[in-house]
mmCIF file of N, CA, C and O in Angstrom:
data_model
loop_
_atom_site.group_PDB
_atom_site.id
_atom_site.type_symbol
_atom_site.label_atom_id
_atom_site.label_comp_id
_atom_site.label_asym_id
_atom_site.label_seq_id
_atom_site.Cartn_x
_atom_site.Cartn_y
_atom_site.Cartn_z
ATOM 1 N N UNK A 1 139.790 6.104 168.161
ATOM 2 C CA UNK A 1 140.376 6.396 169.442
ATOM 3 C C UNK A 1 141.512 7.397 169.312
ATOM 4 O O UNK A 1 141.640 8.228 170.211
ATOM 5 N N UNK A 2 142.353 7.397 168.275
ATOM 6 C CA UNK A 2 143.420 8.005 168.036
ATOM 7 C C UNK A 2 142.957 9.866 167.975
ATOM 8 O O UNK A 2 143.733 10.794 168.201
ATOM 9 N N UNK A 3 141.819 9.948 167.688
ATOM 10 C CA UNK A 3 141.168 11.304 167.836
ATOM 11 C C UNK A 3 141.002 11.810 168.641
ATOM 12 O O UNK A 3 140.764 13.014 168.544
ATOM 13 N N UNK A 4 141.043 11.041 170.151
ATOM 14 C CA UNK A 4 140.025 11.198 171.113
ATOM 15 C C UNK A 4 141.389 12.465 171.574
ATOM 16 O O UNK A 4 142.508 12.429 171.063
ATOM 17 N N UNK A 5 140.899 13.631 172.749
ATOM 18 C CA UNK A 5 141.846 14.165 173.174
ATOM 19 C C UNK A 5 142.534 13.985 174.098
ATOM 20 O O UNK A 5 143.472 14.713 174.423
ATOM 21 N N UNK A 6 142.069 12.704 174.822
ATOM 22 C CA UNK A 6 143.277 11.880 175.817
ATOM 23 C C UNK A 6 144.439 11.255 175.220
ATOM 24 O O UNK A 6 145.624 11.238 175.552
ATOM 25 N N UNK A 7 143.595 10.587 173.949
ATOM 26 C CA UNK A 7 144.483 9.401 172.955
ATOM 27 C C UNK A 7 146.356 10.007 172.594
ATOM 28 O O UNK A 7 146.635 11.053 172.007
ATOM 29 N N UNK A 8 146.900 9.459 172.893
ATOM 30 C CA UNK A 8 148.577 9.498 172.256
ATOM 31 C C UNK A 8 148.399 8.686 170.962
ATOM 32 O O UNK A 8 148.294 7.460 170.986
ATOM 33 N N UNK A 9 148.380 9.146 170.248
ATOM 34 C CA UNK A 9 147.932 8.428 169.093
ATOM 35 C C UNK A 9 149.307 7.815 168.386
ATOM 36 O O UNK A 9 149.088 7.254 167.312
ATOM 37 N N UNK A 10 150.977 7.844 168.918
ATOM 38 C CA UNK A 10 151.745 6.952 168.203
ATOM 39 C C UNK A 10 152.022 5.984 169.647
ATOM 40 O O UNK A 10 153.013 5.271 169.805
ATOM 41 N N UNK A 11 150.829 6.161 170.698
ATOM 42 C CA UNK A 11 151.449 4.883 171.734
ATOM 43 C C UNK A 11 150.112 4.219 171.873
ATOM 44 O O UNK A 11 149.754 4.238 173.051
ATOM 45 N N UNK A 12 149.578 3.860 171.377
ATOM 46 C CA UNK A 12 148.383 2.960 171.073
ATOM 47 C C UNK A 12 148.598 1.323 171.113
ATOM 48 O O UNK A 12 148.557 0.755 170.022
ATOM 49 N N UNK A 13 148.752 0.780 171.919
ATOM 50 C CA UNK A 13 148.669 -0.744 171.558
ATOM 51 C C UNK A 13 147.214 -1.680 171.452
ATOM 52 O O UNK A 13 146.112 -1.168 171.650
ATOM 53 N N UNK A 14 147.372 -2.893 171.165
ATOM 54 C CA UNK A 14 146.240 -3.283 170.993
ATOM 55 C C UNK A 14 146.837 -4.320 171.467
ATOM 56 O O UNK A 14 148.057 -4.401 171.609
ATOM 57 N N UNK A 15 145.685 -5.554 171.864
ATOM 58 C CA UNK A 15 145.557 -6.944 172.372
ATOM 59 C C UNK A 15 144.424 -7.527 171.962
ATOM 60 O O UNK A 15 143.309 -7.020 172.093
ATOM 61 N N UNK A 16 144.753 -9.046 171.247
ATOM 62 C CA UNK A 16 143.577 -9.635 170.582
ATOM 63 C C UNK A 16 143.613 -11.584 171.140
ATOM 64 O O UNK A 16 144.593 -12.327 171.078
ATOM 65 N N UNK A 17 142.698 -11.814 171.467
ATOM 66 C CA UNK A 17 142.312 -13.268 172.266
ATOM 67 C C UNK A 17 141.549 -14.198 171.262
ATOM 68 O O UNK A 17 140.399 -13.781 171.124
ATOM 69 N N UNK A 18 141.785 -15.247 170.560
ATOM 70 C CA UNK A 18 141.232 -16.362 169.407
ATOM 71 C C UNK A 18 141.089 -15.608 168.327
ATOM 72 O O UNK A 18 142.097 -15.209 167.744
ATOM 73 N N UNK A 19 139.697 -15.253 167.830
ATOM 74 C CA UNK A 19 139.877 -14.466 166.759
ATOM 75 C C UNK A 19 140.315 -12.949 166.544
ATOM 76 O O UNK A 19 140.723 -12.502 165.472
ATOM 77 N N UNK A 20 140.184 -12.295 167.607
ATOM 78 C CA UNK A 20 140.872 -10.900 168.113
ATOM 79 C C UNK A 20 142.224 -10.976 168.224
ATOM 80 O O UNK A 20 142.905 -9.951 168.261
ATOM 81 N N UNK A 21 142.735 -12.153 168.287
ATOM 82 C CA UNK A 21 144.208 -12.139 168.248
ATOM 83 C C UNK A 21 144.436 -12.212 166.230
ATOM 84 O O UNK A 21 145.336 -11.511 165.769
ATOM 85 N N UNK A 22 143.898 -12.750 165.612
ATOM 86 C CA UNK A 22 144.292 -12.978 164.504
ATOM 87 C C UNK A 22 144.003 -11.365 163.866
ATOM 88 O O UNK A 22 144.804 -10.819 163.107
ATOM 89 N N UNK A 23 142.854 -10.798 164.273
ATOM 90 C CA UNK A 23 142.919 -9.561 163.726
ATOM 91 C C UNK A 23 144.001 -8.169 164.275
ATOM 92 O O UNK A 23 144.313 -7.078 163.798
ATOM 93 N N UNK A 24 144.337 -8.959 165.571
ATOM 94 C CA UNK A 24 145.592 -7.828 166.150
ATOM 95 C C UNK A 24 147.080 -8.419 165.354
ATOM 96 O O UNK A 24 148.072 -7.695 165.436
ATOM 97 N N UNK A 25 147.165 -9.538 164.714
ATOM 98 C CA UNK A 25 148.411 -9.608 163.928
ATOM 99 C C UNK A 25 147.782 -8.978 162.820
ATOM 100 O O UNK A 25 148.250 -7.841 162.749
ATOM 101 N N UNK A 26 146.739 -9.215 161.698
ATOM 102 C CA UNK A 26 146.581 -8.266 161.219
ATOM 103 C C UNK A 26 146.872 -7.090 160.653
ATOM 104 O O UNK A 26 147.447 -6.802 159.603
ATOM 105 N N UNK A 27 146.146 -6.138 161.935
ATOM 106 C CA UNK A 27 146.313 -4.906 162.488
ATOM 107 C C UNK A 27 147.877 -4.568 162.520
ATOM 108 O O UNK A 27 148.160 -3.536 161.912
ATOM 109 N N UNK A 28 148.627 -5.045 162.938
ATOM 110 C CA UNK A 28 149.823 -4.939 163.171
ATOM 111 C C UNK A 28 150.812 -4.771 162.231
ATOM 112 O O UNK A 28 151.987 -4.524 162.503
ATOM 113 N N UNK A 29 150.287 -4.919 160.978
ATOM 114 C CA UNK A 29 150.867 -4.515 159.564
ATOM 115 C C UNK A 29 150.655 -3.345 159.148
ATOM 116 O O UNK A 29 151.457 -2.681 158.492
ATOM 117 N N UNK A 30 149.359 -2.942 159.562
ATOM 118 C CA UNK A 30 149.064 -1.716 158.554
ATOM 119 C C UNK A 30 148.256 -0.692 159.636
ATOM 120 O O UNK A 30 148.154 0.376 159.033
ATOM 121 N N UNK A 31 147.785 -0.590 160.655
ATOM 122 C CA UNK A 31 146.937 0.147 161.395
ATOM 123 C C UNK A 31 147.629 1.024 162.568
ATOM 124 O O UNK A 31 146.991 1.824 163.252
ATOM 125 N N UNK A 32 148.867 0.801 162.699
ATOM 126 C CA UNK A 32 149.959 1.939 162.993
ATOM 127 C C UNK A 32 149.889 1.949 164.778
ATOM 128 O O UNK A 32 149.742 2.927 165.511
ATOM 129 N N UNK A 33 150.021 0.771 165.081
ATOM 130 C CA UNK A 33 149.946 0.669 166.606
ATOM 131 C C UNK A 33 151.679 0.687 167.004
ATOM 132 O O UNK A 33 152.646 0.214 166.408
ATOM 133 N N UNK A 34 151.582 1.298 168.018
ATOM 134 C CA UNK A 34 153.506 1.046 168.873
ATOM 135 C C UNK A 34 153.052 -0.674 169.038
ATOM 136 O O UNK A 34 153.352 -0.959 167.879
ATOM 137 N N UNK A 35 152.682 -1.671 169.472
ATOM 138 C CA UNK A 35 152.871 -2.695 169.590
ATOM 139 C C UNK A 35 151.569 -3.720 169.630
ATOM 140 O O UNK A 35 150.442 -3.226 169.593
ATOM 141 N N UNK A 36 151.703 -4.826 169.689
ATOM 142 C CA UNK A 36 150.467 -6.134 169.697
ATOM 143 C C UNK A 36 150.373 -7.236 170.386
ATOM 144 O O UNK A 36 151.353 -7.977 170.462
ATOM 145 N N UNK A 37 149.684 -7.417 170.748
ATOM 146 C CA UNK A 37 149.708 -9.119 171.444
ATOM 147 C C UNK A 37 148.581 -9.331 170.833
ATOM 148 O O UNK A 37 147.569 -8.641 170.704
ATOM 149 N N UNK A 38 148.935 -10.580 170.400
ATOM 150 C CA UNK A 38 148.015 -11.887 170.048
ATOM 151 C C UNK A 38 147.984 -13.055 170.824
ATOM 152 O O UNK A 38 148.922 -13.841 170.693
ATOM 153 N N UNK A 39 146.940 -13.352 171.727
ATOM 154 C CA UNK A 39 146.579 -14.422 172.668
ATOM 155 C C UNK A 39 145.978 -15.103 171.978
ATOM 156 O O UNK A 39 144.943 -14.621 171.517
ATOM 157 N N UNK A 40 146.384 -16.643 171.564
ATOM 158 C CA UNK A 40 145.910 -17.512 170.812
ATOM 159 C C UNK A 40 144.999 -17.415 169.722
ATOM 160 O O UNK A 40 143.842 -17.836 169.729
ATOM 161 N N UNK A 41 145.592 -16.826 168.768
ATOM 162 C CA UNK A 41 145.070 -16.163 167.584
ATOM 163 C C UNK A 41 145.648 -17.227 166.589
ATOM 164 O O UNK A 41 146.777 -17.289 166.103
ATOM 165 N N UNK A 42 144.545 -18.059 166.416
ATOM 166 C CA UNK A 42 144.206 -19.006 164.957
ATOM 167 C C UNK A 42 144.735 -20.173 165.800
ATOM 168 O O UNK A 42 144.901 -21.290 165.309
ATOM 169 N N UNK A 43 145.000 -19.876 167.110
ATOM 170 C CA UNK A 43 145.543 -21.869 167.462
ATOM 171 C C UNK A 43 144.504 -22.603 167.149
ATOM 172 O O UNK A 43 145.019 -23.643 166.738
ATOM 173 N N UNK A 44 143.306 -22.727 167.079
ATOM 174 C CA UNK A 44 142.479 -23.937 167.037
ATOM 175 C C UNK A 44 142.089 -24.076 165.724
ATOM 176 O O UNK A 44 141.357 -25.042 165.509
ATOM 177 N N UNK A 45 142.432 -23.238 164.599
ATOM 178 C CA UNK A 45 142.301 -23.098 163.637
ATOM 179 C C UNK A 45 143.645 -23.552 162.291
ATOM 180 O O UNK A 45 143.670 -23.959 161.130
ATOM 181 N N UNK A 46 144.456 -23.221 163.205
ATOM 182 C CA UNK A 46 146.017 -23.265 162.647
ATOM 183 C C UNK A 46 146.294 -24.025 161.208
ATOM 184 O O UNK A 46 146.664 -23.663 160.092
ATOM 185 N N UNK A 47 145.903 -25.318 161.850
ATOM 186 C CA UNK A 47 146.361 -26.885 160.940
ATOM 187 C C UNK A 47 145.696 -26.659 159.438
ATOM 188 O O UNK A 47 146.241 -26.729 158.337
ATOM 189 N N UNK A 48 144.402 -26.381 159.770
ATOM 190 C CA UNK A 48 143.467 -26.829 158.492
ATOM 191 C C UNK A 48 143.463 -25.269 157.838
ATOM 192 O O UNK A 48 142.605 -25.057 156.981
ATOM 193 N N UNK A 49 144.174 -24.413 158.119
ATOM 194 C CA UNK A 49 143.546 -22.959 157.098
ATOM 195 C C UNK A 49 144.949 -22.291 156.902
ATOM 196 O O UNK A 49 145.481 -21.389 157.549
ATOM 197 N N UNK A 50 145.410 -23.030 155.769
ATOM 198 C CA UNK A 50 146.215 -22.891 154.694
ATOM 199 C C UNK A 50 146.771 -21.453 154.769
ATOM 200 O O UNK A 50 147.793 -20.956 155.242
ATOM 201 N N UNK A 51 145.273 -20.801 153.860
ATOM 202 C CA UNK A 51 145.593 -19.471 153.852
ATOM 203 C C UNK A 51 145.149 -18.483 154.913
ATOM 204 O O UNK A 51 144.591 -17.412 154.679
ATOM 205 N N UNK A 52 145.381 -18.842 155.799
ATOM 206 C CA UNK A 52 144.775 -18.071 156.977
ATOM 207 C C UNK A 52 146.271 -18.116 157.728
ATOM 208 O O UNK A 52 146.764 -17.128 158.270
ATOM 209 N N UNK A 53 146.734 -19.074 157.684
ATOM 210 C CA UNK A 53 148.513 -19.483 157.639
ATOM 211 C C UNK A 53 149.318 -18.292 156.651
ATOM 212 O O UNK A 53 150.124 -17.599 157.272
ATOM 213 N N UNK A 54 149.234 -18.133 155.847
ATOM 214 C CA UNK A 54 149.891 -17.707 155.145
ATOM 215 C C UNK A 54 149.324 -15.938 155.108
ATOM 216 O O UNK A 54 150.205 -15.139 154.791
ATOM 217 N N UNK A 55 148.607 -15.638 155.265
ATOM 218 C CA UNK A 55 147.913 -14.209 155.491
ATOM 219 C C UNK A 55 148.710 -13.505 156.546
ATOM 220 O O UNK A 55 149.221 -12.385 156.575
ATOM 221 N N UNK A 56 148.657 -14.643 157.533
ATOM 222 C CA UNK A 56 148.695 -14.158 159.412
ATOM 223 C C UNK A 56 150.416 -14.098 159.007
ATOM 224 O O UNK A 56 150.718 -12.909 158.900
ATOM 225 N N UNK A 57 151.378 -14.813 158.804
ATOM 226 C CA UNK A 57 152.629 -15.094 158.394
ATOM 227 C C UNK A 57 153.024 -13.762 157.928
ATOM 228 O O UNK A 57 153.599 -12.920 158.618
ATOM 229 N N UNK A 58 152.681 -13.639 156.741
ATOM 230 C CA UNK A 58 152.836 -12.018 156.115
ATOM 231 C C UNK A 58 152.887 -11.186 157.146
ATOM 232 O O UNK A 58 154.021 -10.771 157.386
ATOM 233 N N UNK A 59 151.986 -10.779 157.879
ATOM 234 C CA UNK A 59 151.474 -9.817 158.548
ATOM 235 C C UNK A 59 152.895 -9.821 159.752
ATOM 236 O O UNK A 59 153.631 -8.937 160.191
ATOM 237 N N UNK A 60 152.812 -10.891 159.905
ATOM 238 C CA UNK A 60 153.790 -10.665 161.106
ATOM 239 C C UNK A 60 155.249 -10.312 160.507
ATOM 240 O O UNK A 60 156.079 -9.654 161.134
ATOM 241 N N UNK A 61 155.469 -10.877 159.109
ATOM 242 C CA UNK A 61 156.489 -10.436 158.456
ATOM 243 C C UNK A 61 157.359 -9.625 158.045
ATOM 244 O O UNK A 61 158.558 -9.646 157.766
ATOM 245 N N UNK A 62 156.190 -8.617 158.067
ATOM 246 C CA UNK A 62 155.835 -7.333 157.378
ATOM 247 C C UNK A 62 155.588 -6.329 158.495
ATOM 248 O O UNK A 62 155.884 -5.180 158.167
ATOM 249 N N UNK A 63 155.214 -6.443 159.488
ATOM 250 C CA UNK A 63 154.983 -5.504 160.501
ATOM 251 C C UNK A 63 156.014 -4.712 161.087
ATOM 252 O O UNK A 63 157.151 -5.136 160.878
ATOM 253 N N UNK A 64 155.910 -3.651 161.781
ATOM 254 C CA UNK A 64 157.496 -2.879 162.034
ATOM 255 C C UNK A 64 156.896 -2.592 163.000
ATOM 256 O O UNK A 64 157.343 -1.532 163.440
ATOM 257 N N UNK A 65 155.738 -3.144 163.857
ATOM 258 C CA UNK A 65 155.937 -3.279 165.108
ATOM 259 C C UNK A 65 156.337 -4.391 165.907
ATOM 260 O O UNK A 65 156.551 -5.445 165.307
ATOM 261 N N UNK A 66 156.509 -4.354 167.418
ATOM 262 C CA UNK A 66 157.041 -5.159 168.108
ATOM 263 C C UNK A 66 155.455 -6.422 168.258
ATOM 264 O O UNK A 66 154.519 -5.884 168.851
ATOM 265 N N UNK A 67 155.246 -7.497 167.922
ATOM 266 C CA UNK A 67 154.307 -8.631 168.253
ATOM 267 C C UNK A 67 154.724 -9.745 169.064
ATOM 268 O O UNK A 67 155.525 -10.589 168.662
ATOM 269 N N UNK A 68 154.022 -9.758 170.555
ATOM 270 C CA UNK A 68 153.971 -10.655 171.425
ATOM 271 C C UNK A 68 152.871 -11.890 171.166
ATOM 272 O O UNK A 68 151.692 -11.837 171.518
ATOM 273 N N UNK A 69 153.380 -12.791 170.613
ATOM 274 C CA UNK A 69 152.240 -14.147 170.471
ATOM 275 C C UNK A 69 152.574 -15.088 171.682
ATOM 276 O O UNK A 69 153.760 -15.412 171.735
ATOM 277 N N UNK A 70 151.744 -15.598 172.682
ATOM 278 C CA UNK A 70 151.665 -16.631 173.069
ATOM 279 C C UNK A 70 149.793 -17.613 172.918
ATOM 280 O O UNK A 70 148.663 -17.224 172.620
ATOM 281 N N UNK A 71 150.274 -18.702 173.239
ATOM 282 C CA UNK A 71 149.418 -19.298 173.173
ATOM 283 C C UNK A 71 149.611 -20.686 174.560
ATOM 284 O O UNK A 71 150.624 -20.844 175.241
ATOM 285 N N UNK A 72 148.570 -21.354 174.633
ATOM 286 C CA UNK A 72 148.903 -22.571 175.454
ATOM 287 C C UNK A 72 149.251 -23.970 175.269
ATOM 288 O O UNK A 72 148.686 -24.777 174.531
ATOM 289 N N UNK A 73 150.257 -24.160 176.034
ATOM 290 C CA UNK A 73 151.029 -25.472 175.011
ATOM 291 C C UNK A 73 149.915 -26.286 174.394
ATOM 292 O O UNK A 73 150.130 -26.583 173.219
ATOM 293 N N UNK A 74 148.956 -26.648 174.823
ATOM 294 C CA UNK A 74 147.876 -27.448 174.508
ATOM 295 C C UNK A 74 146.499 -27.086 173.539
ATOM 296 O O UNK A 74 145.457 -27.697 173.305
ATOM 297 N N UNK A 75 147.078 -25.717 173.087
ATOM 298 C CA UNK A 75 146.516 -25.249 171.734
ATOM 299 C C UNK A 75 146.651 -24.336 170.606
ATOM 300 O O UNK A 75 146.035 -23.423 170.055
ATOM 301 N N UNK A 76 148.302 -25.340 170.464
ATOM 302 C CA UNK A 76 149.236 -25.018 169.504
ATOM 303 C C UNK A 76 149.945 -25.834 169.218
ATOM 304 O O UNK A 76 149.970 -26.831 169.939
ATOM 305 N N UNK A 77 150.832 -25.764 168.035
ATOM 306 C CA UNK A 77 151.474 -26.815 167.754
ATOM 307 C C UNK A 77 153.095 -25.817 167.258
ATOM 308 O O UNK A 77 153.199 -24.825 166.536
ATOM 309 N N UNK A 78 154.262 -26.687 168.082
ATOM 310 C CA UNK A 78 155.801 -25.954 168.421
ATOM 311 C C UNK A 78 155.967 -25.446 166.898
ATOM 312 O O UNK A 78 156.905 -24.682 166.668
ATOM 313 N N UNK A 79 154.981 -25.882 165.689
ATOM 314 C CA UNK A 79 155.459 -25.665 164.093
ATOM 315 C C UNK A 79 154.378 -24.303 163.757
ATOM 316 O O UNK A 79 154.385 -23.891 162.597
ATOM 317 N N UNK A 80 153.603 -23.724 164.609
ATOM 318 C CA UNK A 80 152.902 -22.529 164.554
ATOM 319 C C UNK A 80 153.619 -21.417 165.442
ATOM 320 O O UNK A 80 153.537 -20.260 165.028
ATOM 321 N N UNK A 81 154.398 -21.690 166.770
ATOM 322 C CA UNK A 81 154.956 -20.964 167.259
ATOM 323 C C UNK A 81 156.580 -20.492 166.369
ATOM 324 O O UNK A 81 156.991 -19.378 166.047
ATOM 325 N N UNK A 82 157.114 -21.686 166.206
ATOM 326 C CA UNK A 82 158.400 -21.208 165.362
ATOM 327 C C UNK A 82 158.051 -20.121 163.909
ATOM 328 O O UNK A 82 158.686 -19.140 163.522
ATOM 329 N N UNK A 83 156.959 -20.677 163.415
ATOM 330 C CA UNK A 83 156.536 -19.780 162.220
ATOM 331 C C UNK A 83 156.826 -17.853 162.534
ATOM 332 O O UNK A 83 157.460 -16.928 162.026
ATOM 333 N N UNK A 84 155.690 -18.152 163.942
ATOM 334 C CA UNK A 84 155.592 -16.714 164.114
ATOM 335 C C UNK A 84 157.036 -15.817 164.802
ATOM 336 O O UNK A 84 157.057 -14.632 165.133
ATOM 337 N N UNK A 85 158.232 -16.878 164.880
ATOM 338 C CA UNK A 85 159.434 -16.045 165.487
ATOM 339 C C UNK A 85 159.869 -15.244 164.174
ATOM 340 O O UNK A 85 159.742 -15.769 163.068
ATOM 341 N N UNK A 86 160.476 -13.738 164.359
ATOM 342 C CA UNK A 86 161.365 -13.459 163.274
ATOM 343 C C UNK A 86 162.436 -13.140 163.815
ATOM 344 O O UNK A 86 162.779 -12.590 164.861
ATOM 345 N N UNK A 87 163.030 -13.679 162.720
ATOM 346 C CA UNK A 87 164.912 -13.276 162.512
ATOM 347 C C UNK A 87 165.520 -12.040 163.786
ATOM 348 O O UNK A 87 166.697 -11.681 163.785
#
Protein backbone atom coordinates (compact mmCIF):
# COMPACT_ATOMS: atom_id res chain seq x y z
CA UNK A 1 0.00 0.00 0.00
CA UNK A 2 2.78 2.28 0.94
CA UNK A 3 3.61 2.33 -2.97
CA UNK A 4 0.39 3.08 -4.05
CA UNK A 5 0.36 6.90 -5.35
CA UNK A 6 -2.42 8.00 -3.04
CA UNK A 7 -0.58 6.16 -0.04
CA UNK A 8 1.29 8.73 2.63
CA UNK A 9 3.40 6.18 3.41
CA UNK A 10 4.72 7.64 7.10
CA UNK A 11 0.75 8.08 8.02
CA UNK A 12 -0.38 4.60 7.56
CA UNK A 13 -2.21 3.11 10.47
CA UNK A 14 -3.48 -0.19 10.88
CA UNK A 15 -6.36 -1.91 13.01
CA UNK A 16 -6.49 -5.57 13.98
CA UNK A 17 -9.80 -7.53 15.68
CA UNK A 18 -8.90 -11.30 17.66
CA UNK A 19 -6.26 -12.55 15.69
CA UNK A 20 -5.69 -9.33 13.48
CA UNK A 21 -5.30 -7.57 16.56
CA UNK A 22 -2.38 -9.78 17.71
CA UNK A 23 -0.74 -9.34 14.35
CA UNK A 24 -1.33 -5.38 14.48
CA UNK A 25 0.72 -5.42 17.92
CA UNK A 26 3.05 -7.32 16.07
CA UNK A 27 3.23 -5.14 13.21
CA UNK A 28 3.69 -2.37 15.42
CA UNK A 29 7.29 -3.18 16.23
CA UNK A 30 8.75 -3.47 13.09
CA UNK A 31 6.40 -2.60 9.95
CA UNK A 32 6.66 1.23 10.37
CA UNK A 33 3.02 2.32 10.86
CA UNK A 34 2.29 6.12 12.60
CA UNK A 35 -0.03 4.07 14.91
CA UNK A 36 -2.24 0.64 15.92
CA UNK A 37 -5.18 -0.59 17.45
CA UNK A 38 -5.61 -3.90 18.61
CA UNK A 39 -9.32 -4.95 19.26
CA UNK A 40 -9.17 -7.94 21.38
CA UNK A 41 -6.09 -9.40 20.22
CA UNK A 42 -5.23 -12.77 22.13
CA UNK A 43 -8.15 -12.10 24.83
CA UNK A 44 -9.54 -15.53 24.45
CA UNK A 45 -6.32 -16.88 24.13
CA UNK A 46 -4.41 -14.85 26.79
CA UNK A 47 -4.29 -17.33 29.95
CA UNK A 48 -3.03 -20.52 28.34
CA UNK A 49 -0.24 -19.13 25.66
CA UNK A 50 2.67 -18.40 27.64
CA UNK A 51 4.59 -17.46 24.77
CA UNK A 52 2.21 -15.77 22.80
CA UNK A 53 2.20 -13.57 26.19
CA UNK A 54 5.48 -12.90 26.07
CA UNK A 55 6.00 -12.29 22.11
CA UNK A 56 2.87 -9.80 22.09
CA UNK A 57 4.56 -8.03 25.47
CA UNK A 58 7.83 -7.40 23.58
CA UNK A 59 6.21 -6.01 20.74
CA UNK A 60 4.35 -3.59 22.55
CA UNK A 61 7.55 -2.87 24.46
CA UNK A 62 9.53 -2.24 21.84
CA UNK A 63 7.32 -0.35 19.52
CA UNK A 64 7.81 3.52 18.99
CA UNK A 65 4.52 3.72 17.89
CA UNK A 66 1.51 4.98 19.65
CA UNK A 67 -0.84 1.32 20.47
CA UNK A 68 -4.50 1.58 21.37
CA UNK A 69 -5.61 -1.92 22.99
CA UNK A 70 -9.03 -2.35 24.16
CA UNK A 71 -10.87 -5.26 24.70
CA UNK A 72 -14.32 -6.22 26.54
CA UNK A 73 -14.47 -6.46 30.15
CA UNK A 74 -15.78 -9.94 29.65
CA UNK A 75 -12.91 -11.10 27.47
CA UNK A 76 -10.07 -10.17 29.34
CA UNK A 77 -8.61 -10.39 32.35
CA UNK A 78 -7.53 -6.59 34.43
CA UNK A 79 -3.78 -8.79 34.53
CA UNK A 80 -3.68 -8.72 30.46
CA UNK A 81 -4.77 -5.14 30.28
CA UNK A 82 -2.19 -3.79 32.93
CA UNK A 83 0.54 -5.88 31.04
CA UNK A 84 -0.15 -4.02 27.89
CA UNK A 85 0.10 -0.31 29.70
CA UNK A 86 3.63 1.31 29.29
CA UNK A 87 5.44 3.52 31.55
Amino acid sequence: MAEQPFARPTQIAVMGNSFGGIETVLGAEHAGYCAAVDAAGAAESWDGARDLQRIMLHAVQHSTVPIFSFKRKTTTTSRQAARFTRP
